[in-house]
């Protein structure tokens, strides 16, 4: 075997077995995106905040624009940290696109899911973090009927042994 488990994201030990089998079939005939363009990122590294290496209290990933009158970074000297600019923006056609080719649409209830009925090859539903496990189950079941992809369908689902 190659060491890659095709059923990895489902983790059968955590979920009710009937639910697991239901979603194994759901994954096999899941909807595919209408078009899946190649996503090209101009820069994948995060921009580093100036002097974040010098102070522990400054997080390197929290970008702030340097505003000092003598700042080497602001004046764009060679060898200094790069600053974000509009030129690093993504292609308009692939902006906000997930790697699977869908755009994300946050859903709070079943009625919001109905909005994606005609757009199921363009948008994938993502259940909001504050939706209860009971409502999640109904949203996921309705999404399966409407053939809508749900990105986080396995979240907050526990097996009956855990309860």
PDB file of C-alpha atoms in Angstrom:
ATOM      1  CA  UNK A   1       0.000   0.000   0.000  1.00  0.00           C
ATOM      2  CA  UNK A   2       1.092   3.587  -0.604  1.00  0.00           C
ATOM      3  CA  UNK A   3       0.392   4.662   2.974  1.00  0.00           C
ATOM      4  CA  UNK A   4      -2.352   7.051   1.927  1.00  0.00           C
ATOM      5  CA  UNK A   5      -5.774   6.258   3.346  1.00  0.00           C
ATOM      6  CA  UNK A   6      -8.521   7.385   0.980  1.00  0.00           C
ATOM      7  CA  UNK A   7     -11.073   7.396   3.825  1.00  0.00           C
ATOM      8  CA  UNK A   8      -8.915   9.460   6.182  1.00  0.00           C
ATOM      9  CA  UNK A   9     -11.165  12.503   6.742  1.00  0.00           C
ATOM     10  CA  UNK A  10     -14.085  10.355   7.832  1.00  0.00           C
ATOM     11  CA  UNK A  11     -12.429   8.739  10.892  1.00  0.00           C
ATOM     12  CA  UNK A  12     -14.929   5.892  11.469  1.00  0.00           C
ATOM     13  CA  UNK A  13     -14.208   5.550  15.187  1.00  0.00           C
ATOM     14  CA  UNK A  14     -15.758   8.920  16.040  1.00  0.00           C
ATOM     15  CA  UNK A  15     -19.056   8.665  14.202  1.00  0.00           C
ATOM     16  CA  UNK A  16     -22.106   6.505  14.245  1.00  0.00           C
ATOM     17  CA  UNK A  17     -21.468   3.684  11.777  1.00  0.00           C
ATOM     18  CA  UNK A  18     -24.692   4.119   9.778  1.00  0.00           C
ATOM     19  CA  UNK A  19     -23.905   7.822   9.440  1.00  0.00           C
ATOM     20  CA  UNK A  20     -20.395   6.969   8.272  1.00  0.00           C
ATOM     21  CA  UNK A  21     -21.649   4.570   5.574  1.00  0.00           C
ATOM     22  CA  UNK A  22     -24.169   7.162   4.445  1.00  0.00           C
ATOM     23  CA  UNK A  23     -21.437   9.730   3.873  1.00  0.00           C
ATOM     24  CA  UNK A  24     -19.064   7.291   2.258  1.00  0.00           C
ATOM     25  CA  UNK A  25     -21.652   7.015  -0.515  1.00  0.00           C
ATOM     26  CA  UNK A  26     -22.168  10.812  -0.349  1.00  0.00           C
ATOM     27  CA  UNK A  27     -18.473  11.343  -1.069  1.00  0.00           C
ATOM     28  CA  UNK A  28     -18.389   8.911  -3.967  1.00  0.00           C
ATOM     29  CA  UNK A  29     -21.083  10.742  -5.950  1.00  0.00           C
ATOM     30  CA  UNK A  30     -20.311  14.250  -4.720  1.00  0.00           C
ATOM     31  CA  UNK A  31     -20.922  17.140  -7.053  1.00  0.00           C
ATOM     32  CA  UNK A  32     -17.936  18.414  -9.041  1.00  0.00           C
ATOM     33  CA  UNK A  33     -17.342  22.101  -9.854  1.00  0.00           C
ATOM     34  CA  UNK A  34     -18.507  23.434 -13.199  1.00  0.00           C
ATOM     35  CA  UNK A  35     -15.047  24.773 -14.048  1.00  0.00           C
ATOM     36  CA  UNK A  36     -11.865  24.193 -12.095  1.00  0.00           C
ATOM     37  CA  UNK A  37      -9.309  26.797 -13.174  1.00  0.00           C
ATOM     38  CA  UNK A  38      -5.697  26.549 -12.116  1.00  0.00           C
ATOM     39  CA  UNK A  39      -5.146  28.770  -9.085  1.00  0.00           C
ATOM     40  CA  UNK A  40      -1.909  30.742  -9.276  1.00  0.00           C
ATOM     41  CA  UNK A  41      -0.741  32.619  -6.185  1.00  0.00           C
ATOM     42  CA  UNK A  42       1.774  35.394  -6.759  1.00  0.00           C
ATOM     43  CA  UNK A  43       3.056  34.981  -3.214  1.00  0.00           C
ATOM     44  CA  UNK A  44       2.296  32.243  -0.709  1.00  0.00           C
ATOM     45  CA  UNK A  45       4.532  33.405   2.163  1.00  0.00           C
ATOM     46  CA  UNK A  46       3.043  35.790   4.698  1.00  0.00           C
ATOM     47  CA  UNK A  47       4.392  39.319   4.884  1.00  0.00           C
ATOM     48  CA  UNK A  48       6.636  39.733   7.921  1.00  0.00           C
ATOM     49  CA  UNK A  49       6.127  42.662  10.255  1.00  0.00           C
ATOM     50  CA  UNK A  50       9.133  44.977  10.571  1.00  0.00           C
ATOM     51  CA  UNK A  51      11.320  44.214  13.637  1.00  0.00           C
ATOM     52  CA  UNK A  52       9.134  41.261  14.647  1.00  0.00           C
ATOM     53  CA  UNK A  53      12.339  39.201  14.916  1.00  0.00           C
ATOM     54  CA  UNK A  54      13.676  41.660  17.493  1.00  0.00           C
ATOM     55  CA  UNK A  55      10.753  41.599  19.961  1.00  0.00           C
ATOM     56  CA  UNK A  56       8.924  38.553  21.246  1.00  0.00           C
ATOM     57  CA  UNK A  57       5.740  40.508  21.897  1.00  0.00           C
ATOM     58  CA  UNK A  58       5.405  41.407  18.203  1.00  0.00           C
ATOM     59  CA  UNK A  59       3.908  38.605  16.144  1.00  0.00           C
ATOM     60  CA  UNK A  60       5.604  38.325  12.748  1.00  0.00           C
ATOM     61  CA  UNK A  61       2.394  37.417  10.943  1.00  0.00           C
ATOM     62  CA  UNK A  62       0.428  40.500  12.107  1.00  0.00           C
ATOM     63  CA  UNK A  63       1.363  42.928   9.347  1.00  0.00           C
ATOM     64  CA  UNK A  64       1.547  46.646  10.119  1.00  0.00           C
ATOM     65  CA  UNK A  65       2.749  49.257   7.665  1.00  0.00           C
ATOM     66  CA  UNK A  66       5.959  50.943   8.839  1.00  0.00           C
ATOM     67  CA  UNK A  67       5.391  54.679   9.254  1.00  0.00           C
ATOM     68  CA  UNK A  68       8.735  55.957  10.519  1.00  0.00           C
ATOM     69  CA  UNK A  69      10.432  58.804   8.662  1.00  0.00           C
ATOM     70  CA  UNK A  70      13.703  56.873   8.340  1.00  0.00           C
ATOM     71  CA  UNK A  71      12.228  53.358   7.967  1.00  0.00           C
ATOM     72  CA  UNK A  72      14.215  51.208   5.538  1.00  0.00           C
ATOM     73  CA  UNK A  73      11.224  48.936   4.935  1.00  0.00           C
ATOM     74  CA  UNK A  74       8.883  51.844   4.132  1.00  0.00           C
ATOM     75  CA  UNK A  75      11.488  53.331   1.759  1.00  0.00           C
ATOM     76  CA  UNK A  76      11.855  49.900   0.101  1.00  0.00           C
ATOM     77  CA  UNK A  77      15.594  49.464   0.464  1.00  0.00           C
ATOM     78  CA  UNK A  78      17.126  46.376  -1.093  1.00  0.00           C
ATOM     79  CA  UNK A  79      17.285  43.360   1.223  1.00  0.00           C
ATOM     80  CA  UNK A  80      14.537  44.568   3.582  1.00  0.00           C
ATOM     81  CA  UNK A  81      11.147  42.981   4.247  1.00  0.00           C
ATOM     82  CA  UNK A  82       8.691  43.275   1.381  1.00  0.00           C
ATOM     83  CA  UNK A  83       5.508  45.250   1.910  1.00  0.00           C
ATOM     84  CA  UNK A  84       2.103  44.138   0.645  1.00  0.00           C
ATOM     85  CA  UNK A  85       0.885  46.013  -2.411  1.00  0.00           C
ATOM     86  CA  UNK A  86      -1.962  45.749  -4.890  1.00  0.00           C
ATOM     87  CA  UNK A  87       0.275  43.902  -7.343  1.00  0.00           C
ATOM     88  CA  UNK A  88       0.218  40.790  -5.159  1.00  0.00           C
ATOM     89  CA  UNK A  89      -3.563  40.443  -5.618  1.00  0.00           C
ATOM     90  CA  UNK A  90      -5.027  37.217  -6.954  1.00  0.00           C
ATOM     91  CA  UNK A  91      -6.531  36.719 -10.388  1.00  0.00           C
ATOM     92  CA  UNK A  92     -10.126  37.962 -10.415  1.00  0.00           C
ATOM     93  CA  UNK A  93     -11.357  34.627 -11.795  1.00  0.00           C
ATOM     94  CA  UNK A  94      -9.750  32.548  -9.046  1.00  0.00           C
ATOM     95  CA  UNK A  95     -10.045  34.923  -6.068  1.00  0.00           C
ATOM     96  CA  UNK A  96     -11.676  33.290  -2.987  1.00  0.00           C
ATOM     97  CA  UNK A  97     -11.685  29.944  -4.814  1.00  0.00           C
ATOM     98  CA  UNK A  98     -10.966  26.872  -2.702  1.00  0.00           C
ATOM     99  CA  UNK A  99      -8.485  24.299  -4.051  1.00  0.00           C
ATOM    100  CA  UNK A 100     -11.372  21.987  -5.022  1.00  0.00           C
ATOM    101  CA  UNK A 101     -12.768  24.661  -7.386  1.00  0.00           C
ATOM    102  CA  UNK A 102     -15.756  25.811  -5.293  1.00  0.00           C
ATOM    103  CA  UNK A 103     -16.520  29.140  -3.663  1.00  0.00           C
ATOM    104  CA  UNK A 104     -17.502  29.046   0.014  1.00  0.00           C
ATOM    105  CA  UNK A 105     -21.010  30.019   1.169  1.00  0.00           C
ATOM    106  CA  UNK A 106     -21.681  30.079   4.916  1.00  0.00           C
ATOM    107  CA  UNK A 107     -25.012  28.497   5.859  1.00  0.00           C
ATOM    108  CA  UNK A 108     -26.822  28.912   9.192  1.00  0.00           C
ATOM    109  CA  UNK A 109     -30.028  26.970   8.481  1.00  0.00           C
ATOM    110  CA  UNK A 110     -31.791  24.800   5.906  1.00  0.00           C
ATOM    111  CA  UNK A 111     -33.567  27.748   4.234  1.00  0.00           C
ATOM    112  CA  UNK A 112     -30.196  29.380   3.454  1.00  0.00           C
ATOM    113  CA  UNK A 113     -29.101  26.117   1.891  1.00  0.00           C
ATOM    114  CA  UNK A 114     -31.991  26.358  -0.594  1.00  0.00           C
ATOM    115  CA  UNK A 115     -30.294  29.433  -2.117  1.00  0.00           C
ATOM    116  CA  UNK A 116     -27.592  27.169  -3.530  1.00  0.00           C
ATOM    117  CA  UNK A 117     -30.050  24.956  -5.392  1.00  0.00           C
ATOM    118  CA  UNK A 118     -29.183  26.343  -8.840  1.00  0.00           C
ATOM    119  CA  UNK A 119     -25.583  27.216  -7.927  1.00  0.00           C
ATOM    120  CA  UNK A 120     -24.447  23.828  -6.605  1.00  0.00           C
ATOM    121  CA  UNK A 121     -21.645  23.541  -9.186  1.00  0.00           C
ATOM    122  CA  UNK A 122     -20.205  26.949  -8.281  1.00  0.00           C
ATOM    123  CA  UNK A 123     -20.663  27.236  -4.499  1.00  0.00           C
ATOM    124  CA  UNK A 124     -20.054  24.794  -1.656  1.00  0.00           C
ATOM    125  CA  UNK A 125     -21.903  25.225   1.627  1.00  0.00           C
ATOM    126  CA  UNK A 126     -20.017  25.622   4.864  1.00  0.00           C
ATOM    127  CA  UNK A 127     -22.036  25.239   8.043  1.00  0.00           C
ATOM    128  CA  UNK A 128     -21.457  28.153  10.439  1.00  0.00           C
ATOM    129  CA  UNK A 129     -19.559  27.423  13.654  1.00  0.00           C
ATOM    130  CA  UNK A 130     -22.472  28.278  15.948  1.00  0.00           C
ATOM    131  CA  UNK A 131     -24.980  25.813  14.459  1.00  0.00           C
ATOM    132  CA  UNK A 132     -25.991  22.995  16.808  1.00  0.00           C
ATOM    133  CA  UNK A 133     -25.297  19.341  16.087  1.00  0.00           C
ATOM    134  CA  UNK A 134     -29.025  18.647  15.648  1.00  0.00           C
ATOM    135  CA  UNK A 135     -29.442  21.389  13.036  1.00  0.00           C
ATOM    136  CA  UNK A 136     -26.190  20.386  11.322  1.00  0.00           C
ATOM    137  CA  UNK A 137     -27.587  16.930  10.727  1.00  0.00           C
ATOM    138  CA  UNK A 138     -30.711  18.314   9.032  1.00  0.00           C
ATOM    139  CA  UNK A 139     -28.622  20.734   6.931  1.00  0.00           C
ATOM    140  CA  UNK A 140     -26.317  17.929   5.770  1.00  0.00           C
ATOM    141  CA  UNK A 141     -29.246  15.632   4.927  1.00  0.00           C
ATOM    142  CA  UNK A 142     -30.949  18.386   2.903  1.00  0.00           C
ATOM    143  CA  UNK A 143     -27.668  19.184   1.135  1.00  0.00           C
ATOM    144  CA  UNK A 144     -27.389  15.556   0.133  1.00  0.00           C
ATOM    145  CA  UNK A 145     -30.876  15.695  -1.401  1.00  0.00           C
ATOM    146  CA  UNK A 146     -30.070  18.911  -3.290  1.00  0.00           C
ATOM    147  CA  UNK A 147     -26.640  17.572  -4.370  1.00  0.00           C
ATOM    148  CA  UNK A 148     -24.775  20.426  -2.674  1.00  0.00           C
ATOM    149  CA  UNK A 149     -21.247  19.937  -1.391  1.00  0.00           C
ATOM    150  CA  UNK A 150     -20.769  20.677   2.318  1.00  0.00           C
ATOM    151  CA  UNK A 151     -17.165  21.400   3.274  1.00  0.00           C
ATOM    152  CA  UNK A 152     -17.467  20.642   7.003  1.00  0.00           C
ATOM    153  CA  UNK A 153     -20.199  18.004   7.060  1.00  0.00           C
ATOM    154  CA  UNK A 154     -18.437  15.875   9.696  1.00  0.00           C
ATOM    155  CA  UNK A 155     -17.999  18.646  12.297  1.00  0.00           C
ATOM    156  CA  UNK A 156     -19.709  18.252  15.704  1.00  0.00           C
ATOM    157  CA  UNK A 157     -20.973  14.759  14.899  1.00  0.00           C
ATOM    158  CA  UNK A 158     -20.317  12.293  17.694  1.00  0.00           C
ATOM    159  CA  UNK A 159     -21.043   8.590  17.890  1.00  0.00           C
ATOM    160  CA  UNK A 160     -23.718   7.320  20.254  1.00  0.00           C
ATOM    161  CA  UNK A 161     -21.065   5.749  22.514  1.00  0.00           C
ATOM    162  CA  UNK A 162     -19.676   9.203  23.362  1.00  0.00           C
ATOM    163  CA  UNK A 163     -23.061  10.546  24.520  1.00  0.00           C
TER     164      UNK A 163
END
